[in-house]
Amino acid sequence: MFAVALFCIACAAYWAWRQKNRKVTEPPFFPGGWPIVGHAPALIGDSCKLWDAVNDLARQSYDIGGVVSAAIGPRTVYIVTDPDDSFTIANSCLEKDGFYDFAKPWLGEGLVTGKYSIWKNHRKLLNPAFSQILLDTFMGVFNSQSRKLVKDMEKEIGKGLFDHWTYTRHNALETICLTALGVDFTDSNLNSKYVEAAELIFNTIVERFTKFWWHSPYTFAWSNVKKKQDACLEILHNMSNTASWVHVLQKRKSEFNGNICAARSIIPGSKFKPFMDLLLDLSVEKGVFNDREIREHVDTMIVGGHDTSANVLMFTMILLGSHPEAQEKAFAEVREVLGDGDRDVEKADLSKLVYLEAVLKESMRVFTIVPVLARKLDKDVKLKNYTLSAGRTCFLFVFGLHKHPMWGPDVNEFKPERWIEPGKLPDNPNAFAAFSVGRRQCIGKAYALMSMKTTLAHVVRHYKIKADHTKVRLKLDVMLKPDAGHCISIERR
Ligand code: HEM
C-alpha cells in the first residue's frame, strides 16, 4: 500500500515538474488534464466514445489556435487542426509515430507502418506500380467489378433497408486483388473471413490505444486484447497458409522464377508493371525484397486498397440517399456523359464526370475515413505560432481540417457544389487532406478516385438510393466507420 502511495506521489510530482518546465514556445495544454493520467480518461471507452472525444478535442482546438498539447498518461502529445501547420509537420517529419507499431504484427514494415529508413527506398521502388499509364489498364476490371456490385445488390431491390457496406467491402477486396495482385479472390467464404479478421484486428489496435497502460509491449503482452489480436493474426496467417497471399505468392513466384516474361506485360515494352509483378520482379531479379517484406507489402496494399474505397463508397451512398437533389444531379451527369444505354465508363469519361468527383470529395470531407494521422517528431518543428519539441507524438486531425470554420457556416452540410462553384472552397490549399499530404501521402489516390468514380457511375445509373445520414452512429476504429444507422434502401431506376 505504502509503495503504491509513494509511486502515485512520485508520478504527481513528475507531472507538476513537467508542467512547470514546459518551454514557453510549446502550444498550451488542453484544459481538464489530470495528474498522472492526463487526458487519457477522456479516451477510455468504446470506439464510439473515442470518436466523440476526438471531436470534442478538435472543436476546442479551433478556439485555442489549431495546435494544442495533451497528455496521454505520462506522454505529452500535440494535436493539430491548423491546415498550414499540418502541412509543415507532414512534410518535415516523415517518421510514423510509435502508435503505428500496434499494427506491426500484421503489416510489419509495409508502406503505411514502415520505418522512414525502409519506407524511403521502398516507396521509390513501388511508385511505378501506380503510374497513370498502368492505372488506365485497370478500367476493364473497374467496370466489370462495378457491374458485379450492381448485380449483387439487385436482390435488395424493394426490400427496405440493408447493409450495403458488406457489398462494397467484398467488392473492393476483389477489385484490389484482381488489379494490383493479379489474383482472383472471389471465394466468398475466404473473402468474408478476411474482411472479418481485418475488422477485428482494427478493434484490438484501437482498444490498446484507448488504454494507455497497454501501450508498452511488456504490459500489453499480458492483456486480454493481445490474446484477441493473436487470434485475429492466427486467422490471417492461417489463410496465408491455405489459399491466400503466401500461397498465391509462392504460386506466382514459381511461375515467375527463371521466366521474367511471366510478369504480366500489360503494357508491351513498358517498364511499368502491376504491383505484385513489380514486387516479384524486384525480389527475383534484383534481390530487393525477401518473402516477409513481400507479404507485408501485399497485406498493406490489400487493407489500404479495399477498406478505404469501400468505406468511402458506403458513406457516399448514404449521403446521396439523404440528398435526393444531389443524387439526381449525379444521375443527370452520368446520363449526359455515358448516354442512355449501359456502356462501360471509359478513361476519357472520367474527367467529364465533374459532379461525381465533387460528390466523392465532399463525401470524404464530411466523413473523413482516415480521420487522424500520427507522426513522430524527429526534430523540433517551428510552426506559425509555436515550436513543437523533438521526440513527441503529433496527431494530425485531418477530420478537424475538414470541419474547420474556414469552410464556412455550412461546414457540416453535404454540398458537392462547393467543389465546382468558384469561390466556394477555402483559400487554403491544405484545407483538404483526405489522402494525407506531402511525400508520405496515399500511393493509391489516383487508383481510388478512378475506381470509385467508375463504381458510383454504375450504381447511380441503376439505382435510386434512399438513406438517412442523420441516423448514422460513428466510431473510430483506426478508420472512421459506422456503428449503426448506416443502412440504405434501393429501387431500380
Ligand atoms: C478513398 C480511398 C483512400 C483514402 C481516403 C486513402 C487515404 C490514405 C491516407 C490518409 C494515407 C496516409 C496514412 C498515414 O499516414 O497513416 C494513405 C496511405 C496509403 N494508402 Fe491510401 N487511401 C485510399 C485508397 C488507397 C488505395 C486504393 C490504395 C492501394 C491501391 C492505398 C494504399 C495506400 C498505401 C500503400 C499507403 C501508405 C503510403 C506511404 O506511406 O507511402 N490507398 N492512404
Coordinates of C-alpha atoms and ligand atoms in Angstrom, one line a residue:
M1 CA 0.0 0.0 0.0
F2 CA 2.8 2.3 1.0
A3 CA 4.7 1.6 -2.2
V4 CA 1.6 2.4 -4.3
A5 CA 1.1 5.7 -2.5
L6 CA 4.8 6.5 -3.0
F7 CA 4.5 5.7 -6.7
C8 CA 1.5 8.0 -7.0
I9 CA 3.2 10.8 -5.2
A10 CA 6.3 10.4 -7.4
C11 CA 4.1 10.5 -10.6
A12 CA 2.2 13.5 -9.4
A13 CA 5.5 15.3 -8.6
Y14 CA 6.8 14.4 -12.1
W15 CA 3.6 15.7 -13.6
A16 CA 3.9 19.0 -11.7
W17 CA 7.6 19.3 -12.6
R18 CA 6.8 18.7 -16.3
Q19 CA 4.0 21.3 -16.4
K20 CA 6.4 23.8 -14.8
N21 CA 9.3 23.1 -17.1
R22 CA 7.4 23.3 -20.4
K23 CA 9.0 25.5 -23.0
V24 CA 7.1 28.8 -23.4
T25 CA 7.1 28.2 -27.2
E26 CA 5.1 25.0 -26.8
P27 CA 1.4 25.0 -27.5
P28 CA -0.9 25.3 -24.5
F29 CA -2.3 22.3 -22.7
F30 CA -6.0 21.4 -23.2
P31 CA -7.8 22.2 -20.0
G32 CA -9.1 19.3 -17.9
G33 CA -6.0 17.1 -17.7
W34 CA -5.4 15.0 -14.5
P35 CA -2.2 14.4 -12.7
I36 CA -0.5 11.1 -13.8
V37 CA -3.2 10.1 -16.3
G38 CA -3.5 13.4 -18.1
H39 CA -6.4 13.5 -20.7
A40 CA -6.4 9.7 -21.0
P41 CA -9.7 9.2 -19.1
A42 CA -11.5 11.0 -22.0
L43 CA -10.3 8.3 -24.4
I44 CA -11.3 5.3 -22.3
G45 CA -14.4 3.5 -23.5
D46 CA -15.5 2.0 -26.8
S47 CA -14.7 3.3 -30.3
C48 CA -17.9 5.4 -30.5
K49 CA -16.9 7.2 -27.3
L50 CA -13.4 7.7 -28.7
W51 CA -14.9 9.3 -31.8
D52 CA -16.9 11.7 -29.6
A53 CA -13.9 12.5 -27.6
V54 CA -11.6 13.4 -30.5
N55 CA -14.4 15.5 -32.0
D56 CA -14.6 17.5 -28.7
L57 CA -10.8 17.9 -28.8
A58 CA -10.9 19.2 -32.4
R59 CA -13.7 21.7 -31.6
Q60 CA -11.9 23.1 -28.7
S61 CA -8.6 23.2 -30.6
Y62 CA -10.0 25.8 -33.1
D63 CA -10.6 28.2 -30.2
I64 CA -7.1 27.7 -28.8
G65 CA -5.4 28.3 -32.2
G66 CA -5.3 25.0 -34.0
V67 CA -2.4 23.5 -32.1
V68 CA -2.6 22.2 -28.6
S69 CA -0.8 19.9 -26.2
A70 CA -2.5 17.0 -24.3
A71 CA -1.2 14.2 -22.1
I72 CA -1.9 10.5 -22.5
G73 CA -0.7 9.1 -19.3
P74 CA 2.9 10.2 -18.9
R75 CA 3.3 11.2 -22.6
T76 CA 2.8 14.7 -23.9
V77 CA 1.3 14.7 -27.4
Y78 CA 0.3 17.5 -29.8
I79 CA -2.9 17.8 -31.6
V80 CA -3.1 19.9 -34.8
T81 CA -6.1 21.1 -36.7
D82 CA -4.5 24.1 -38.4
P83 CA -4.0 23.4 -42.1
D84 CA -0.7 25.2 -42.6
D85 CA 0.8 23.7 -39.5
S86 CA -0.4 20.2 -40.5
F87 CA 1.3 20.7 -43.9
T88 CA 4.6 21.8 -42.2
I89 CA 4.6 18.7 -39.9
A90 CA 3.6 16.2 -42.6
N91 CA 6.4 17.4 -44.8
S92 CA 9.1 17.9 -42.2
C93 CA 8.6 14.7 -40.2
L94 CA 8.2 11.6 -42.3
E95 CA 8.6 9.0 -39.4
K96 CA 5.3 7.4 -38.4
D97 CA 4.6 7.5 -34.7
G98 CA 5.1 4.6 -32.3
F99 CA 1.4 4.1 -32.2
Y100 CA 1.7 2.6 -35.7
D101 CA 3.8 -0.2 -34.1
F102 CA 0.5 -1.5 -32.7
A103 CA -0.3 -2.7 -36.3
K104 CA 3.2 -4.1 -37.0
P105 CA 2.4 -7.7 -36.0
W106 CA 0.1 -7.6 -39.1
L107 CA 1.6 -5.0 -41.5
G108 CA 5.3 -5.0 -40.5
E109 CA 7.4 -2.6 -42.4
G110 CA 4.8 -2.2 -45.3
L111 CA 4.4 1.4 -46.6
V112 CA 1.8 2.5 -44.0
T113 CA 3.6 1.4 -40.9
G114 CA 7.2 1.2 -42.1
K115 CA 10.2 3.0 -40.5
Y116 CA 11.3 6.0 -42.6
S117 CA 14.7 4.5 -43.3
I118 CA 13.0 1.5 -45.0
W119 CA 10.0 3.4 -46.4
K120 CA 12.1 5.9 -48.4
N121 CA 13.6 3.2 -50.6
H122 CA 10.6 1.0 -50.8
R123 CA 8.2 3.8 -51.8
K124 CA 10.6 4.9 -54.6
L125 CA 10.7 1.3 -55.9
L126 CA 6.9 0.8 -55.7
N127 CA 5.7 4.2 -57.1
P128 CA 5.8 2.9 -60.7
A129 CA 3.1 0.4 -59.9
F130 CA 0.7 3.3 -59.5
S131 CA 1.7 5.2 -62.6
Q132 CA -1.2 6.6 -64.7
I133 CA -0.3 4.6 -67.7
L134 CA -0.8 1.4 -65.7
L135 CA -3.9 2.5 -63.8
D136 CA -5.6 3.2 -67.2
T137 CA -5.3 -0.6 -68.0
F138 CA -7.4 -1.3 -64.9
M139 CA -10.5 0.4 -66.4
G140 CA -11.8 -3.0 -67.6
V141 CA -11.7 -4.5 -64.1
F142 CA -13.1 -1.4 -62.5
N143 CA -16.1 -1.7 -64.9
S144 CA -16.7 -5.4 -64.5
Q145 CA -16.4 -5.1 -60.7
S146 CA -18.9 -2.2 -60.7
R147 CA -21.3 -4.3 -62.8
K148 CA -20.8 -7.1 -60.3
L149 CA -21.7 -4.8 -57.4
V150 CA -24.8 -3.6 -59.2
K151 CA -25.8 -7.2 -59.8
D152 CA -25.0 -8.4 -56.3
M153 CA -27.2 -5.6 -54.8
E154 CA -30.1 -6.5 -57.2
K155 CA -31.6 -8.9 -54.6
E156 CA -32.1 -6.0 -52.2
I157 CA -34.3 -4.0 -54.6
G158 CA -37.6 -3.0 -52.9
K159 CA -36.8 -5.0 -49.7
G160 CA -36.2 -2.0 -47.5
L161 CA -33.1 -1.2 -45.5
F162 CA -30.0 -3.4 -46.0
D163 CA -26.3 -3.2 -45.1
H164 CA -24.7 -2.1 -48.3
W165 CA -21.3 -1.9 -46.6
T166 CA -20.9 -5.7 -46.8
Y167 CA -21.3 -5.4 -50.6
T168 CA -18.8 -2.6 -51.1
R169 CA -16.2 -4.2 -48.9
H170 CA -16.3 -7.6 -50.6
N171 CA -16.3 -6.0 -54.0
A172 CA -13.4 -3.7 -53.2
L173 CA -11.4 -6.6 -51.8
E174 CA -11.9 -8.5 -55.1
T175 CA -11.0 -5.4 -57.1
I176 CA -7.7 -4.7 -55.4
C177 CA -6.8 -8.4 -55.7
L178 CA -7.7 -8.5 -59.4
T179 CA -5.8 -5.3 -60.3
A180 CA -2.7 -4.9 -58.1
L181 CA -2.2 -8.5 -57.3
G182 CA -3.4 -10.2 -60.5
V183 CA -5.3 -12.7 -58.2
D184 CA -8.9 -13.8 -58.4
F185 CA -10.2 -13.7 -54.8
T186 CA -13.9 -14.3 -55.4
D187 CA -14.1 -17.2 -53.0
S188 CA -16.9 -15.6 -50.8
N189 CA -16.1 -17.7 -47.8
L190 CA -12.4 -16.7 -47.7
N191 CA -13.3 -13.2 -48.7
S192 CA -15.6 -12.9 -45.7
K193 CA -13.1 -14.4 -43.3
Y194 CA -10.5 -11.9 -44.4
V195 CA -12.9 -8.9 -44.0
E196 CA -13.9 -10.1 -40.5
A197 CA -10.4 -10.7 -39.3
A198 CA -9.3 -7.3 -40.6
E199 CA -12.2 -5.6 -38.9
L200 CA -11.4 -7.4 -35.6
I201 CA -7.7 -6.6 -35.7
F202 CA -8.5 -2.9 -36.1
N203 CA -10.7 -3.2 -33.0
T204 CA -7.8 -4.6 -31.0
I205 CA -5.5 -1.8 -32.2
V206 CA -7.9 0.9 -31.0
E207 CA -8.7 -0.9 -27.8
R208 CA -4.9 -0.9 -27.0
F209 CA -4.7 2.8 -27.9
T210 CA -7.5 3.8 -25.5
K211 CA -5.9 2.0 -22.6
F212 CA -2.6 3.7 -22.1
W213 CA -1.3 1.2 -19.6
W214 CA -1.2 -1.3 -22.5
H215 CA 0.9 1.0 -24.7
S216 CA 4.1 -0.7 -23.5
P217 CA 4.7 -4.1 -25.2
Y218 CA 5.5 -5.5 -21.8
T219 CA 2.2 -4.8 -20.2
F220 CA 0.3 -5.5 -23.5
A221 CA 1.8 -9.0 -23.6
W222 CA -0.3 -9.8 -20.5
S223 CA -3.5 -8.3 -21.7
N224 CA -6.7 -10.0 -23.0
V225 CA -6.5 -7.7 -26.0
K226 CA -3.2 -9.2 -27.0
K227 CA -5.0 -12.6 -26.9
K228 CA -7.7 -11.3 -29.2
Q229 CA -5.1 -9.8 -31.5
D230 CA -3.2 -13.1 -31.7
A231 CA -6.5 -14.9 -32.5
C232 CA -7.0 -12.5 -35.4
L233 CA -3.4 -12.9 -36.6
E234 CA -3.9 -16.6 -36.5
I235 CA -6.9 -16.3 -38.8
L236 CA -5.0 -14.1 -41.1
H237 CA -1.9 -16.3 -41.0
N238 CA -3.9 -19.5 -41.4
M239 CA -5.4 -18.0 -44.5
S240 CA -1.9 -17.3 -45.7
N241 CA -1.1 -21.0 -45.3
T242 CA -4.2 -22.1 -47.2
A243 CA -5.4 -20.2 -50.1
S244 CA -4.3 -16.6 -49.7
W245 CA -1.3 -14.4 -50.1
V246 CA 1.7 -16.7 -49.3
H247 CA 0.1 -19.5 -51.3
V248 CA -0.6 -17.0 -54.1
L249 CA 2.8 -15.5 -53.7
Q250 CA 4.5 -18.9 -53.9
K251 CA 2.5 -19.8 -57.0
R252 CA 3.2 -16.5 -58.7
K253 CA 6.8 -16.8 -57.7
S254 CA 7.2 -20.3 -59.1
E255 CA 5.6 -19.1 -62.4
F256 CA 7.9 -16.2 -62.3
N257 CA 11.2 -17.9 -61.4
G258 CA 13.5 -18.1 -64.3
N259 CA 10.9 -16.7 -66.5
I260 CA 10.8 -13.0 -66.1
C261 CA 8.4 -12.8 -69.1
A262 CA 5.8 -14.4 -66.8
A263 CA 5.3 -10.9 -65.3
R264 CA 2.1 -9.6 -66.7
S265 CA 3.2 -7.4 -69.5
I266 CA 0.1 -5.4 -69.5
I267 CA 1.8 -2.7 -71.5
P268 CA 4.1 -4.3 -74.0
G269 CA 7.6 -2.9 -73.9
S270 CA 6.8 -0.8 -70.9
K271 CA 8.8 -0.7 -67.6
F272 CA 5.5 -0.3 -65.7
K273 CA 4.3 -3.5 -64.0
P274 CA 1.3 -4.1 -61.7
F275 CA 2.2 -4.1 -58.0
M276 CA 2.6 -7.8 -57.4
D277 CA 4.6 -8.3 -60.6
L278 CA 6.8 -5.4 -59.7
L279 CA 7.4 -6.9 -56.2
L280 CA 8.3 -10.2 -57.7
D281 CA 10.5 -8.7 -60.3
L282 CA 12.4 -6.7 -57.7
S283 CA 12.7 -9.7 -55.5
V284 CA 13.7 -12.3 -58.1
E285 CA 15.7 -10.2 -60.4
K286 CA 17.3 -7.7 -58.1
G287 CA 17.1 -9.4 -54.7
V288 CA 15.5 -6.4 -53.1
F289 CA 12.5 -7.8 -51.2
N290 CA 12.6 -11.0 -49.1
D291 CA 9.4 -13.1 -48.6
R292 CA 8.5 -11.4 -45.4
E293 CA 8.8 -8.0 -46.9
I294 CA 6.7 -9.0 -49.9
R295 CA 4.0 -10.3 -47.6
E296 CA 4.0 -7.2 -45.6
H297 CA 3.7 -5.0 -48.7
V298 CA 0.9 -7.2 -50.1
D299 CA -1.1 -7.2 -46.7
T300 CA -0.6 -3.4 -46.6
M301 CA -1.8 -2.9 -50.1
I302 CA -4.8 -5.1 -49.6
V303 CA -6.0 -3.4 -46.5
G304 CA -5.1 0.1 -47.7
G305 CA -6.6 -0.6 -51.1
H306 CA -10.0 -2.1 -50.2
D307 CA -11.2 -0.9 -46.8
T308 CA -10.7 2.7 -47.7
S309 CA -12.5 2.8 -51.1
A310 CA -15.2 0.5 -49.7
N311 CA -15.9 2.9 -46.8
V312 CA -15.9 6.0 -48.9
L313 CA -18.4 4.4 -51.3
M314 CA -20.6 3.2 -48.4
F315 CA -20.7 6.7 -46.9
T316 CA -21.2 8.3 -50.3
M317 CA -24.3 6.1 -51.0
I318 CA -25.7 7.2 -47.6
L319 CA -25.1 10.9 -48.4
L320 CA -26.6 10.6 -51.9
G321 CA -29.6 8.7 -50.4
S322 CA -30.1 11.5 -47.9
H323 CA -29.8 14.3 -50.5
P324 CA -32.1 13.5 -53.4
E325 CA -31.2 16.7 -55.4
A326 CA -27.5 15.8 -55.4
Q327 CA -28.4 12.2 -56.4
E328 CA -30.5 13.5 -59.3
K329 CA -27.7 15.8 -60.4
A330 CA -25.2 12.9 -60.3
F331 CA -27.6 10.8 -62.3
A332 CA -28.1 13.5 -64.9
E333 CA -24.4 13.9 -65.3
V334 CA -23.9 10.2 -65.8
R335 CA -26.6 10.1 -68.5
E336 CA -25.1 13.1 -70.2
V337 CA -21.6 11.7 -70.3
L338 CA -22.4 8.0 -70.8
G339 CA -25.7 8.2 -72.7
D340 CA -28.9 6.3 -72.0
G341 CA -27.5 2.8 -72.6
D342 CA -25.4 0.7 -70.3
R343 CA -21.9 1.2 -71.8
D344 CA -18.7 1.0 -69.8
V345 CA -17.1 4.0 -68.3
E346 CA -14.1 4.8 -70.4
K347 CA -10.9 6.6 -69.3
A348 CA -11.9 9.7 -71.3
D349 CA -15.2 9.8 -69.4
L350 CA -13.6 10.2 -66.0
S351 CA -12.5 13.8 -66.5
K352 CA -16.1 14.7 -67.7
L353 CA -17.7 13.3 -64.5
V354 CA -17.1 16.5 -62.7
Y355 CA -20.1 16.4 -60.4
L356 CA -19.4 12.8 -59.4
E357 CA -15.9 13.7 -58.4
A358 CA -17.3 16.6 -56.4
V359 CA -19.7 14.2 -54.6
L360 CA -16.8 11.9 -53.7
K361 CA -14.6 14.7 -52.4
E362 CA -17.4 16.2 -50.4
S363 CA -18.2 12.8 -49.0
M364 CA -14.5 12.3 -48.0
R365 CA -14.7 15.8 -46.3
V366 CA -17.9 15.1 -44.4
F367 CA -16.9 11.6 -43.5
T368 CA -13.1 11.6 -43.3
I369 CA -12.4 7.9 -43.3
V370 CA -8.7 8.3 -42.2
P371 CA -9.5 11.0 -39.6
V372 CA -6.3 11.0 -37.6
L373 CA -2.7 10.6 -38.6
A374 CA 0.3 10.4 -36.2
R375 CA 3.9 11.4 -36.8
K376 CA 6.9 11.2 -34.6
L377 CA 8.7 14.5 -34.3
D378 CA 12.3 13.6 -35.0
K379 CA 13.3 17.2 -34.7
D380 CA 12.0 20.4 -33.2
V381 CA 9.4 21.8 -35.6
K382 CA 8.7 25.5 -35.9
L383 CA 5.0 26.3 -36.7
K384 CA 3.3 29.6 -37.2
N385 CA 2.8 30.3 -33.5
Y386 CA 4.6 27.6 -31.6
T387 CA 7.6 25.3 -31.7
L388 CA 7.0 21.5 -31.2
S389 CA 9.6 19.6 -29.3
A390 CA 11.5 16.7 -30.9
G391 CA 10.7 13.2 -29.6
R392 CA 7.0 13.8 -29.1
T393 CA 3.9 12.4 -30.9
C394 CA 2.0 14.7 -33.1
F395 CA -1.6 13.9 -34.1
L396 CA -2.8 15.5 -37.3
F397 CA -6.6 15.7 -37.0
V398 CA -7.4 15.5 -40.7
F399 CA -11.2 15.5 -39.9
G400 CA -10.5 18.6 -37.9
L401 CA -9.1 20.3 -41.0
H402 CA -12.2 19.2 -42.9
K403 CA -14.6 20.7 -40.3
H404 CA -12.6 23.8 -39.7
P405 CA -14.6 27.1 -39.6
M406 CA -12.7 28.2 -42.8
W407 CA -15.1 26.0 -44.8
G408 CA -17.8 28.5 -43.9
P409 CA -21.1 28.4 -42.0
D410 CA -22.3 25.4 -44.0
V411 CA -19.2 23.3 -43.0
N412 CA -21.4 20.5 -41.6
E413 CA -23.6 20.2 -44.7
F414 CA -23.0 17.9 -47.7
K415 CA -22.7 20.3 -50.6
P416 CA -20.8 18.9 -53.6
E417 CA -21.4 22.2 -55.4
R418 CA -18.7 23.8 -53.2
W419 CA -16.1 21.9 -55.2
I420 CA -17.4 23.3 -58.5
E421 CA -18.6 26.8 -58.0
P422 CA -15.8 29.4 -57.9
G423 CA -15.0 31.0 -54.6
K424 CA -16.8 28.3 -52.5
L425 CA -13.7 26.5 -51.4
P426 CA -11.4 27.8 -48.6
D427 CA -8.4 29.8 -50.0
N428 CA -6.0 27.4 -48.2
P429 CA -4.8 24.6 -50.5
N430 CA -4.1 22.4 -47.4
A431 CA -7.7 22.5 -46.2
F432 CA -8.4 19.1 -47.8
A433 CA -6.2 16.2 -46.9
A434 CA -8.3 13.0 -47.2
F435 CA -5.3 11.2 -48.8
S436 CA -2.9 12.9 -46.4
V437 CA -0.4 15.5 -47.7
G438 CA 3.3 15.7 -48.5
R439 CA 5.7 12.9 -49.5
R440 CA 4.0 10.2 -47.4
Q441 CA 0.6 10.7 -48.8
C442 CA -1.5 7.9 -50.2
I443 CA 0.1 6.0 -53.0
G444 CA -3.3 4.8 -54.2
K445 CA -5.0 8.2 -54.6
A446 CA -5.4 8.2 -58.4
Y447 CA -6.4 4.4 -58.3
A448 CA -9.0 5.2 -55.6
L449 CA -10.6 8.1 -57.5
M450 CA -10.7 6.2 -60.8
S451 CA -12.3 3.0 -59.3
M452 CA -14.7 4.9 -57.0
K453 CA -15.9 7.2 -59.8
T454 CA -16.5 4.2 -62.1
T455 CA -18.4 2.3 -59.4
L456 CA -20.5 5.3 -58.4
A457 CA -21.4 5.9 -62.1
H458 CA -22.7 2.3 -62.5
V459 CA -24.6 2.4 -59.1
V460 CA -26.3 5.8 -59.7
R461 CA -27.2 4.8 -63.2
H462 CA -29.1 1.7 -62.0
Y463 CA -30.5 2.6 -58.6
K464 CA -32.3 5.3 -56.8
I465 CA -30.9 5.2 -53.2
K466 CA -32.7 6.2 -50.0
A467 CA -30.9 6.7 -46.7
D468 CA -30.8 9.0 -43.6
H469 CA -27.3 10.2 -42.8
T470 CA -28.6 11.8 -39.5
K471 CA -29.1 8.3 -38.1
V472 CA -25.5 7.1 -38.6
R473 CA -23.7 6.5 -35.4
L474 CA -19.9 6.8 -36.0
K475 CA -17.0 5.0 -34.4
L476 CA -13.2 5.5 -34.7
D477 CA -11.8 2.1 -35.4
V478 CA -8.4 3.3 -36.8
M479 CA -10.6 4.4 -39.7
L480 CA -14.0 6.2 -39.4
K481 CA -16.7 3.6 -39.6
P482 CA -20.4 3.4 -38.9
D483 CA -21.5 1.6 -35.7
A484 CA -25.2 1.7 -36.6
G485 CA -27.8 3.5 -38.6
H486 CA -25.9 3.3 -41.9
C487 CA -28.3 1.0 -43.9
I488 CA -29.8 2.2 -47.2
S489 CA -32.6 1.0 -49.5
I490 CA -32.6 0.9 -53.3
E491 CA -35.1 1.0 -56.1
R492 CA -34.4 0.3 -59.7
R493 CA -34.3 3.4 -62.0
Ligands
HEM1 C1 -10.7 6.7 -50.9 C2 -9.7 5.9 -50.7 C3 -8.5 6.1 -49.9 C4 -8.2 7.0 -49.0 C5 -9.1 8.1 -48.4 C6 -6.8 6.8 -48.5 C7 -6.2 7.6 -47.6 C8 -4.9 7.4 -47.2 C9 -4.2 8.2 -46.2 C10 -4.8 9.3 -45.4 C11 -2.9 7.7 -46.1 C12 -1.9 8.2 -45.1 C13 -1.9 7.2 -43.9 C14 -1.0 7.6 -42.8 O1 -0.1 8.5 -43.0 O2 -1.1 7.0 -41.8 C15 -2.8 6.6 -47.0 C16 -1.7 5.9 -47.3 C17 -1.6 4.8 -48.1 N1 -2.6 4.3 -48.9 FE1 -4.4 5.2 -49.2 N2 -6.3 5.8 -49.3 C18 -7.2 5.4 -50.2 C19 -7.1 4.4 -51.1 C20 -6.0 3.7 -51.3 C21 -5.8 2.6 -52.3 C22 -6.9 2.3 -53.3 C23 -4.6 2.1 -52.1 C24 -3.9 1.0 -52.9 C25 -4.3 0.6 -54.1 C26 -4.0 2.8 -51.0 C27 -2.7 2.5 -50.5 C28 -2.1 3.2 -49.5 C29 -0.7 3.0 -49.1 C30 0.2 1.8 -49.5 C31 -0.4 4.0 -48.2 C32 0.9 4.2 -47.5 C33 1.7 5.3 -48.3 C34 3.0 5.6 -47.8 O3 3.2 5.8 -46.6 O4 4.0 5.6 -48.7 N3 -4.8 3.7 -50.5 N4 -4.0 6.5 -47.7

